[in-house]
XYZ file of N, CA and C in Angstrom:
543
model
N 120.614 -228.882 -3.595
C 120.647 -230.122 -2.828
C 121.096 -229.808 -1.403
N 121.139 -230.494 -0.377
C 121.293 -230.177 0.706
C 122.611 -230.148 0.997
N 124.084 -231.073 0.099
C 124.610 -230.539 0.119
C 125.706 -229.092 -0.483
N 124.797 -228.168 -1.669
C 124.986 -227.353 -1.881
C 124.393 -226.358 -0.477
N 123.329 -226.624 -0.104
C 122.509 -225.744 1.012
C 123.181 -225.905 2.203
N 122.048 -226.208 3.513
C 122.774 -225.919 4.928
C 123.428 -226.928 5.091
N 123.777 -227.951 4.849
C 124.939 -229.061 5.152
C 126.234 -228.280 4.496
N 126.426 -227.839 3.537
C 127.637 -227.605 3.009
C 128.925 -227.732 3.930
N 129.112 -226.905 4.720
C 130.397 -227.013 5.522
C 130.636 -228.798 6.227
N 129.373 -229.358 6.354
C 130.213 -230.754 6.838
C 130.058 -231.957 5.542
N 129.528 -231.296 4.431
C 129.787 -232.305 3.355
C 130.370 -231.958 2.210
N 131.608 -231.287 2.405
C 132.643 -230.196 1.614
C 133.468 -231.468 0.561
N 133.346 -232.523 1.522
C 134.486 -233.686 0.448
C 133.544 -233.878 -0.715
N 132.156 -234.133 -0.494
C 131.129 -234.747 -1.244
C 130.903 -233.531 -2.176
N 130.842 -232.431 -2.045
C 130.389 -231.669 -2.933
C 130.704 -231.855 -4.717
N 131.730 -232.201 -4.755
C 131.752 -231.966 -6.326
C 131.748 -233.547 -6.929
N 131.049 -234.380 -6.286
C 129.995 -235.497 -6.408
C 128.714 -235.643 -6.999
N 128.485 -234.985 -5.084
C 126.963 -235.195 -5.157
C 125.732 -233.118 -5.181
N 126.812 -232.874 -5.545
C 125.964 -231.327 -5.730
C 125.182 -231.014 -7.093
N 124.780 -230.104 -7.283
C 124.154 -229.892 -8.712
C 125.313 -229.403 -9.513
N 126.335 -229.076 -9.217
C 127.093 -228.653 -10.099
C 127.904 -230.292 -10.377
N 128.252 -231.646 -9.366
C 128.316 -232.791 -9.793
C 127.532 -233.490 -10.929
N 126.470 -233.078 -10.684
C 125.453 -233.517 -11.647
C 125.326 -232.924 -12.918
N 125.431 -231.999 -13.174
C 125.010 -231.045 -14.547
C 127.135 -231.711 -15.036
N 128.077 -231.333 -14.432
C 129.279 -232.099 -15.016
C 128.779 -233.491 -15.572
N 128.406 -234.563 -14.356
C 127.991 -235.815 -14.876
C 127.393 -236.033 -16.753
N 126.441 -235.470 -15.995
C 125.644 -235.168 -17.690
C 126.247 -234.178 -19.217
N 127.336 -233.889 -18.704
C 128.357 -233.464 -19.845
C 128.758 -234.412 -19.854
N 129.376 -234.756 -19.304
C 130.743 -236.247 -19.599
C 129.788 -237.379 -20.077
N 128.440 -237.726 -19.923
C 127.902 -238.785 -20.429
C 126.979 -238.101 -21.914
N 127.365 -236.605 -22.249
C 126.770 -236.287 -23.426
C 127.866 -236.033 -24.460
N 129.174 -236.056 -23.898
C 130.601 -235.938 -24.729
C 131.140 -237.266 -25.012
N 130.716 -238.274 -24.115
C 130.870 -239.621 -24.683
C 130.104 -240.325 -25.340
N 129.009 -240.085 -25.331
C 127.848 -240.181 -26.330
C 127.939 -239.642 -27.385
N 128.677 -238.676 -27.989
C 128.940 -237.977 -29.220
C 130.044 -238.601 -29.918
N 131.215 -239.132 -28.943
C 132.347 -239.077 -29.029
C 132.200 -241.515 -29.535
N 131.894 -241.853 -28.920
C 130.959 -243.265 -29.118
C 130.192 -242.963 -30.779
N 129.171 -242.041 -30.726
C 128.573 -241.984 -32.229
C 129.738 -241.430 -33.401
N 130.672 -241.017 -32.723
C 131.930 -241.161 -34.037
C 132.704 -242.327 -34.538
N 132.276 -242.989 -33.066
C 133.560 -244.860 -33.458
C 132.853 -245.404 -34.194
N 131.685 -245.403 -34.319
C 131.139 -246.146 -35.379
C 130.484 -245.880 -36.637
N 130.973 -247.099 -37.736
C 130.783 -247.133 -39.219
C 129.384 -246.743 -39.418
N 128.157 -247.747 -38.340
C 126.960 -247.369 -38.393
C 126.485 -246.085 -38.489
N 126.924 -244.685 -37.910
C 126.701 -243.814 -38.060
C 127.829 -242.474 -38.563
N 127.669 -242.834 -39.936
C 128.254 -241.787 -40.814
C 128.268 -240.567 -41.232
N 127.382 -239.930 -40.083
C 126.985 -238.481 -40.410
C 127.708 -237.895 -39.262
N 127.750 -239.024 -38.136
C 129.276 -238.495 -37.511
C 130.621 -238.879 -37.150
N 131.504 -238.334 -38.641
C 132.634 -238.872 -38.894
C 133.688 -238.635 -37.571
N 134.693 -239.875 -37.874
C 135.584 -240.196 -36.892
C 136.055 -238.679 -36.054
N 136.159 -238.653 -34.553
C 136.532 -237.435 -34.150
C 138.631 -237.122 -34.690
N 138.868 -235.785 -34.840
C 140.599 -236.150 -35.097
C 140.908 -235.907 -33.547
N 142.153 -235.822 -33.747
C 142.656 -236.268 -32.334
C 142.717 -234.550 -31.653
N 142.221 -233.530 -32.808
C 142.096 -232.338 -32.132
C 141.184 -232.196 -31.274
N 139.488 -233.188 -32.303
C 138.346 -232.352 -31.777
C 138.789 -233.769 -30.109
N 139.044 -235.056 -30.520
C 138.649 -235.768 -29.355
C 139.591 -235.285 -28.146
N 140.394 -234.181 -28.081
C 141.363 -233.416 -27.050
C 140.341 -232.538 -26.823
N 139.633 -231.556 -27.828
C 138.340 -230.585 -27.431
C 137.494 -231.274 -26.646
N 136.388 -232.456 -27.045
C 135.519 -232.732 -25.820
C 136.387 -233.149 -24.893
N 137.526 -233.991 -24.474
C 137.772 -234.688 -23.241
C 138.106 -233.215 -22.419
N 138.433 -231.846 -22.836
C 139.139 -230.970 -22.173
C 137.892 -230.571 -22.106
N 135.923 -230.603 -22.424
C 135.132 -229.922 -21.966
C 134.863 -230.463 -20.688
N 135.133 -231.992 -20.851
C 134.511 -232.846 -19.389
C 135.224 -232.337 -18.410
N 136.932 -232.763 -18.611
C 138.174 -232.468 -17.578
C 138.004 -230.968 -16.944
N 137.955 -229.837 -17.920
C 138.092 -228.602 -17.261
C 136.060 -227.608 -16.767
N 135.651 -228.805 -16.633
C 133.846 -228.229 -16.520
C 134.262 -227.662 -15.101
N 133.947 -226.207 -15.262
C 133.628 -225.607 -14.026
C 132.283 -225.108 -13.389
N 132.394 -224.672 -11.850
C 131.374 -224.131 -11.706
C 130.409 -222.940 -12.209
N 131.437 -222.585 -13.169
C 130.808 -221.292 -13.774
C 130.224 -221.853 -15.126
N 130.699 -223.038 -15.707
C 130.003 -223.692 -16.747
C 128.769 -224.361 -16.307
N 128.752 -224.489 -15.154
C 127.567 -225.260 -14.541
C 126.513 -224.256 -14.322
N 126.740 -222.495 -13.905
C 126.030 -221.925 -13.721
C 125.403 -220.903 -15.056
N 126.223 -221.145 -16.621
C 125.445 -221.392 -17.657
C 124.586 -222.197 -17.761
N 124.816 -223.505 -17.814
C 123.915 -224.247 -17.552
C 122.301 -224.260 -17.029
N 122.886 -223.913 -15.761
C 121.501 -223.384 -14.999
C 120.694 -222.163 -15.497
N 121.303 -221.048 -15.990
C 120.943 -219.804 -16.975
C 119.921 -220.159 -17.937
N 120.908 -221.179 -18.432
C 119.706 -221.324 -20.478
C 118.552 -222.168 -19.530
N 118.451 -223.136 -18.627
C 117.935 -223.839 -18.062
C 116.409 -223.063 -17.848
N 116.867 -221.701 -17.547
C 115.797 -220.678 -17.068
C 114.730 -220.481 -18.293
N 115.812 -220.625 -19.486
C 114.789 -220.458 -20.593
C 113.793 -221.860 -20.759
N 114.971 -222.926 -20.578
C 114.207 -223.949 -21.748
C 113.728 -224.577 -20.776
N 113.493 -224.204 -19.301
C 112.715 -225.221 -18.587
C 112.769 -226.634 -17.814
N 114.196 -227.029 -19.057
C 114.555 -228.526 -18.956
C 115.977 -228.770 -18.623
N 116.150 -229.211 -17.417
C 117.588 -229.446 -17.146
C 118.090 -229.903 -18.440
N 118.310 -231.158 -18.650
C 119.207 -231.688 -19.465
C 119.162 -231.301 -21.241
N 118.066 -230.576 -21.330
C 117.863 -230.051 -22.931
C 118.991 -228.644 -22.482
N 119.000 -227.991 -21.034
C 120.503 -227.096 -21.462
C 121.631 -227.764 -21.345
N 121.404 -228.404 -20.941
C 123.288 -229.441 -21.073
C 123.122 -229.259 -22.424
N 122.422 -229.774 -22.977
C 122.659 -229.928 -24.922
C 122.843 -229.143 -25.093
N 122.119 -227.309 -25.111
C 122.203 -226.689 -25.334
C 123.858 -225.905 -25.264
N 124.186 -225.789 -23.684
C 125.531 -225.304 -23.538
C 126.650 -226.087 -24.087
N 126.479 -227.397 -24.279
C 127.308 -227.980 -24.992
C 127.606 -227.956 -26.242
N 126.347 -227.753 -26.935
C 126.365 -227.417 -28.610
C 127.035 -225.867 -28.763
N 126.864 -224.997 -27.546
C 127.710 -223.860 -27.727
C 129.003 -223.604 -27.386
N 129.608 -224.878 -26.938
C 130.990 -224.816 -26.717
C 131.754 -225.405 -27.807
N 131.038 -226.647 -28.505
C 131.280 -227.341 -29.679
C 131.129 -225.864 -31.281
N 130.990 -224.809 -30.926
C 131.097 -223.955 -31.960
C 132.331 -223.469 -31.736
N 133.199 -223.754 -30.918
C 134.670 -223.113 -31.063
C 135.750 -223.729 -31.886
N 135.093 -225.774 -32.559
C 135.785 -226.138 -32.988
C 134.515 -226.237 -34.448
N 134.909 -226.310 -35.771
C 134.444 -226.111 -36.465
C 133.961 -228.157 -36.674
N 134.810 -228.525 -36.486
C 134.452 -230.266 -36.720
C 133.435 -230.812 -35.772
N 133.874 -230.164 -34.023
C 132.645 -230.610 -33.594
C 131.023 -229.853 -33.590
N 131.417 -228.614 -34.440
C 129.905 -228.047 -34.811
C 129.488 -228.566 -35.722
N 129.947 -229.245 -36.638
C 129.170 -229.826 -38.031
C 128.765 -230.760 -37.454
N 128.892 -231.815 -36.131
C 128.079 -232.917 -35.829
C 127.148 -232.503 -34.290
N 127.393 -231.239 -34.136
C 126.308 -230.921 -33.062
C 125.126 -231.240 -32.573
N 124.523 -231.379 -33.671
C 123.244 -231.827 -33.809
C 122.889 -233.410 -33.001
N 123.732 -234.205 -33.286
C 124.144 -235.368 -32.669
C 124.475 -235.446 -31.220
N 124.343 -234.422 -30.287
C 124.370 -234.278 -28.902
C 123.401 -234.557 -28.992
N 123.214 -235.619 -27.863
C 121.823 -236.520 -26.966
C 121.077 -237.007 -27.895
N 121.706 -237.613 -29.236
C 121.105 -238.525 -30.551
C 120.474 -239.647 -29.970
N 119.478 -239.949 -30.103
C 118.618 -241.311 -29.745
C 118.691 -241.898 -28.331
N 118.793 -240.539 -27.190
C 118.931 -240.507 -26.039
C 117.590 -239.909 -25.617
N 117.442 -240.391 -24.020
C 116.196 -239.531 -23.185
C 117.024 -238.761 -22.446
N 115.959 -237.969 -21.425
C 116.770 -237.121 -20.674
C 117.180 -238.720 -19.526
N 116.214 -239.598 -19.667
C 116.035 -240.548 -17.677
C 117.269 -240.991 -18.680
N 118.063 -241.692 -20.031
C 119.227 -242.154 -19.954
C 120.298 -241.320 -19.918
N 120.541 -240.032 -20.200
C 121.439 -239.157 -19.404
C 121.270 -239.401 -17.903
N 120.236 -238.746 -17.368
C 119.848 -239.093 -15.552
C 120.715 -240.321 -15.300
N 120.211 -241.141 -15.597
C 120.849 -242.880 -14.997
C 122.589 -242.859 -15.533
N 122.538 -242.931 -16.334
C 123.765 -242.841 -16.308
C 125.293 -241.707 -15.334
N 124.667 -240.430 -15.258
C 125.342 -239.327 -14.977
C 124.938 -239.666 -12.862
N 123.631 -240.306 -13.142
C 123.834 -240.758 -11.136
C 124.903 -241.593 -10.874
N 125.027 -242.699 -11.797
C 126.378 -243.906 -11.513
C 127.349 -243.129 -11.327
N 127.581 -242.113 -12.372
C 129.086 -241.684 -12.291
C 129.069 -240.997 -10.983
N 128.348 -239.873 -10.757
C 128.725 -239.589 -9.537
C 128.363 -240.479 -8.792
N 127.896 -241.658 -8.251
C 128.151 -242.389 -7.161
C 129.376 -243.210 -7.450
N 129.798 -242.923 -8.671
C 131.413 -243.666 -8.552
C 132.309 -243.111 -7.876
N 132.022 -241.748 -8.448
C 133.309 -240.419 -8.449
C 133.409 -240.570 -7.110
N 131.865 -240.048 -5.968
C 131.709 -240.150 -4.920
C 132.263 -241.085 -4.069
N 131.985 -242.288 -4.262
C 132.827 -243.452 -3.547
C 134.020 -243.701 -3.633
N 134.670 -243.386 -5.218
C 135.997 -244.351 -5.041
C 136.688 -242.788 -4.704
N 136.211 -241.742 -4.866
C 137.124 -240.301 -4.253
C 137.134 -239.830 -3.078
N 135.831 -239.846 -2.325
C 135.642 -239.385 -0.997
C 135.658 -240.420 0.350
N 133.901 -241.498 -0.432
C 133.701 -242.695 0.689
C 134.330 -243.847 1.491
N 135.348 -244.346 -0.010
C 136.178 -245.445 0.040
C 137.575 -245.170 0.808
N 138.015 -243.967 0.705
C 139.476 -243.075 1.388
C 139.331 -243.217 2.774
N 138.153 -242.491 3.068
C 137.878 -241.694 4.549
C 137.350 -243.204 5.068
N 136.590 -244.384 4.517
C 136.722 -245.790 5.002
C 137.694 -246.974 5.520
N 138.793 -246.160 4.608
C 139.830 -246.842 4.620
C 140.830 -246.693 5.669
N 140.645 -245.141 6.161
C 141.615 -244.251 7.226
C 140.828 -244.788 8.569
N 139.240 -245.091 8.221
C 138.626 -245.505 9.730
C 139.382 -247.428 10.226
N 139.459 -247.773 9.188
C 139.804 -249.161 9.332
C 140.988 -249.239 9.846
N 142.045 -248.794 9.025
C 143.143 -248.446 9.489
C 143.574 -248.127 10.837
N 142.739 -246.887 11.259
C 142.908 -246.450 12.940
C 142.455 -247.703 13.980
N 141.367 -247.880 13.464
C 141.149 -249.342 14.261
C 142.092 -250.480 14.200
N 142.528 -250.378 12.754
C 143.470 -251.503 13.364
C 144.852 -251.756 14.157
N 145.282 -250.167 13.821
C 146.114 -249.917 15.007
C 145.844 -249.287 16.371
N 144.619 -248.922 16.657
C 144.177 -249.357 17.854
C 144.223 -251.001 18.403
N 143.926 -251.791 17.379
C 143.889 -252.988 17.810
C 145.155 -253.501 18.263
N 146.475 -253.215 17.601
C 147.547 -253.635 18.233
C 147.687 -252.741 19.183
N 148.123 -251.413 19.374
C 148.183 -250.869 20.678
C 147.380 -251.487 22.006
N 145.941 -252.331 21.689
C 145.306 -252.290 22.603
C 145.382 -254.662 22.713
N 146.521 -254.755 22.230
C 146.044 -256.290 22.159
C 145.963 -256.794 23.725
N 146.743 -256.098 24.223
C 146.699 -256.831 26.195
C 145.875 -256.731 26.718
N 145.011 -255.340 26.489
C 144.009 -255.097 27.202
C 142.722 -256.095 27.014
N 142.535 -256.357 28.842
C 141.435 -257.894 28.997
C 140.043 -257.029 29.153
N 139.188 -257.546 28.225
C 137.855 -256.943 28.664
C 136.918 -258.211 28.651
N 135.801 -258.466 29.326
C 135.049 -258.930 29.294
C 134.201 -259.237 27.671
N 133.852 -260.696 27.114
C 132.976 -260.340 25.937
C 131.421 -260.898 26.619
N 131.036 -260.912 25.568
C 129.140 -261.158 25.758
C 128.733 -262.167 24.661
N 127.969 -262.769 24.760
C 126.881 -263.527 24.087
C 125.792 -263.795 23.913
N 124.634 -263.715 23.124
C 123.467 -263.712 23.367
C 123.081 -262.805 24.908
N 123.838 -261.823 24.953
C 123.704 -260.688 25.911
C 124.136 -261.428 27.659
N 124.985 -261.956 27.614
C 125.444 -262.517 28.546
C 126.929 -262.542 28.449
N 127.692 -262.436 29.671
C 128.580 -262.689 29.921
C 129.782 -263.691 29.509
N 130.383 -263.838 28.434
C 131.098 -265.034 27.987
C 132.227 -264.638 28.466
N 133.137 -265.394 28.047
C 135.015 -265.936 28.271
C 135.359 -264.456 27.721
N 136.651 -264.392 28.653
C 137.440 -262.795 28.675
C 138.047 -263.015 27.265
N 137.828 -262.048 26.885
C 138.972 -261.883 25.589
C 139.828 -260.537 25.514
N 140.123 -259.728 24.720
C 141.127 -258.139 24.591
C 140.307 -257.851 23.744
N 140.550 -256.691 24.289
C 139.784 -255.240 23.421
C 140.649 -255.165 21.896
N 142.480 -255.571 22.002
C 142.624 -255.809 20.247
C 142.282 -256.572 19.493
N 141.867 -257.984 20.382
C 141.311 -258.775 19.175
C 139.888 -258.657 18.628
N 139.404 -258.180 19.306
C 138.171 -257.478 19.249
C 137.643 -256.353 18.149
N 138.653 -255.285 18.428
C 138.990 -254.014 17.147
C 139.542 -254.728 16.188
N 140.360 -255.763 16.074
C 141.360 -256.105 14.990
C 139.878 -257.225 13.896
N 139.150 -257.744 14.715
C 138.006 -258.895 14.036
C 137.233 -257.891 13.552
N 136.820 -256.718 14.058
C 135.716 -255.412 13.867
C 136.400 -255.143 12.261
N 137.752 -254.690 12.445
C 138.600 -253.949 11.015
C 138.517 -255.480 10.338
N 138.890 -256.434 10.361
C 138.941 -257.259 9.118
C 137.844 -257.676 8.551
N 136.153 -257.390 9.419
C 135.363 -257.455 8.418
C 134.966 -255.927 8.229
């Protein structure tokens, strides 16, 4: 993506968002809750309740997914062609370290497509993305403005209207109306 490529250095906050290694995580965490969902329920009995070992095993595959799990990922990927059939794949091979979540392996991406992994795993990273990077660095711009706006409440500047000249007002009330919407 472009920002794994030549943007990288000015979209360093965004990276573990909106990169491919954001994405291939995404699609773990929405294929470990999808497994982890087909255990809460009675309806499906072939995959019994997780214990509180295995449901510490997947939440610690999502929590600790690194870039080097991501670049398995991309590896088997080489074989099978299909992004998200190696998510299953690397995931069903991490689920062999616990013996409970290999007996329901099979049940990774159960009565799923790859586009409802996709859709789902884009939300998250445009969550992750916004409420971690977008919403912060939005918040610090508002902020500066609005104490620009008091530093600057005396200052008289001219305003405009329909591109004309209207009644003097200050440059803080001005910044301060800008920050409150």
């Amino acid at each position: 993506t472009p920002i794994d490529g030549r943007y990288a250095r000015l979209t360093a906050p965004l990276r573990m968002s909106f990169s491919e290694h954001g994405l291939i995580r995404a699609r773990i965490e929405v294929e470990a809750r999808w497994l982890a969902f087909l255990a809460s329920r009675d309806e499906v009995p072939e995959v019994p309740p997780l214990s509180e070992e295995a449901a510490k095993f997947l939440d610690d595959v999502v929590d600790k997914w690194s870039v080097d799990d991501s670049q398995l990922v991309k590896d088997v990927e080489r074989t099978t062609n299909h992004d998200v059939k190696a998510v299953e794949y690397v995931l069903k091979q991490k689920f062999a370290d616990l013996p409970e979540l290999a007996a329901c392996s099979e049940f990774v991406h159960f009565a799923c497509t790859s586009e409802d992994i996709n859709n789902l795993s884009h939300a998250i990273m445009l969550r992750d993305g916004l409420t971690g990077t977008v919403f912060p660095l939005m918040e610090d711009v508002v902020s500066t403005i609005a104490e620009l706006a008091e530093k600057t409440a005396a200052v008289p500047m001219l305003s405009r209207t329909h591109g004309q000249s209207a009644s003097p007002t200050t440059l803080g009330k001005e910044l301060a109306v800008f920050a409150d919407r």
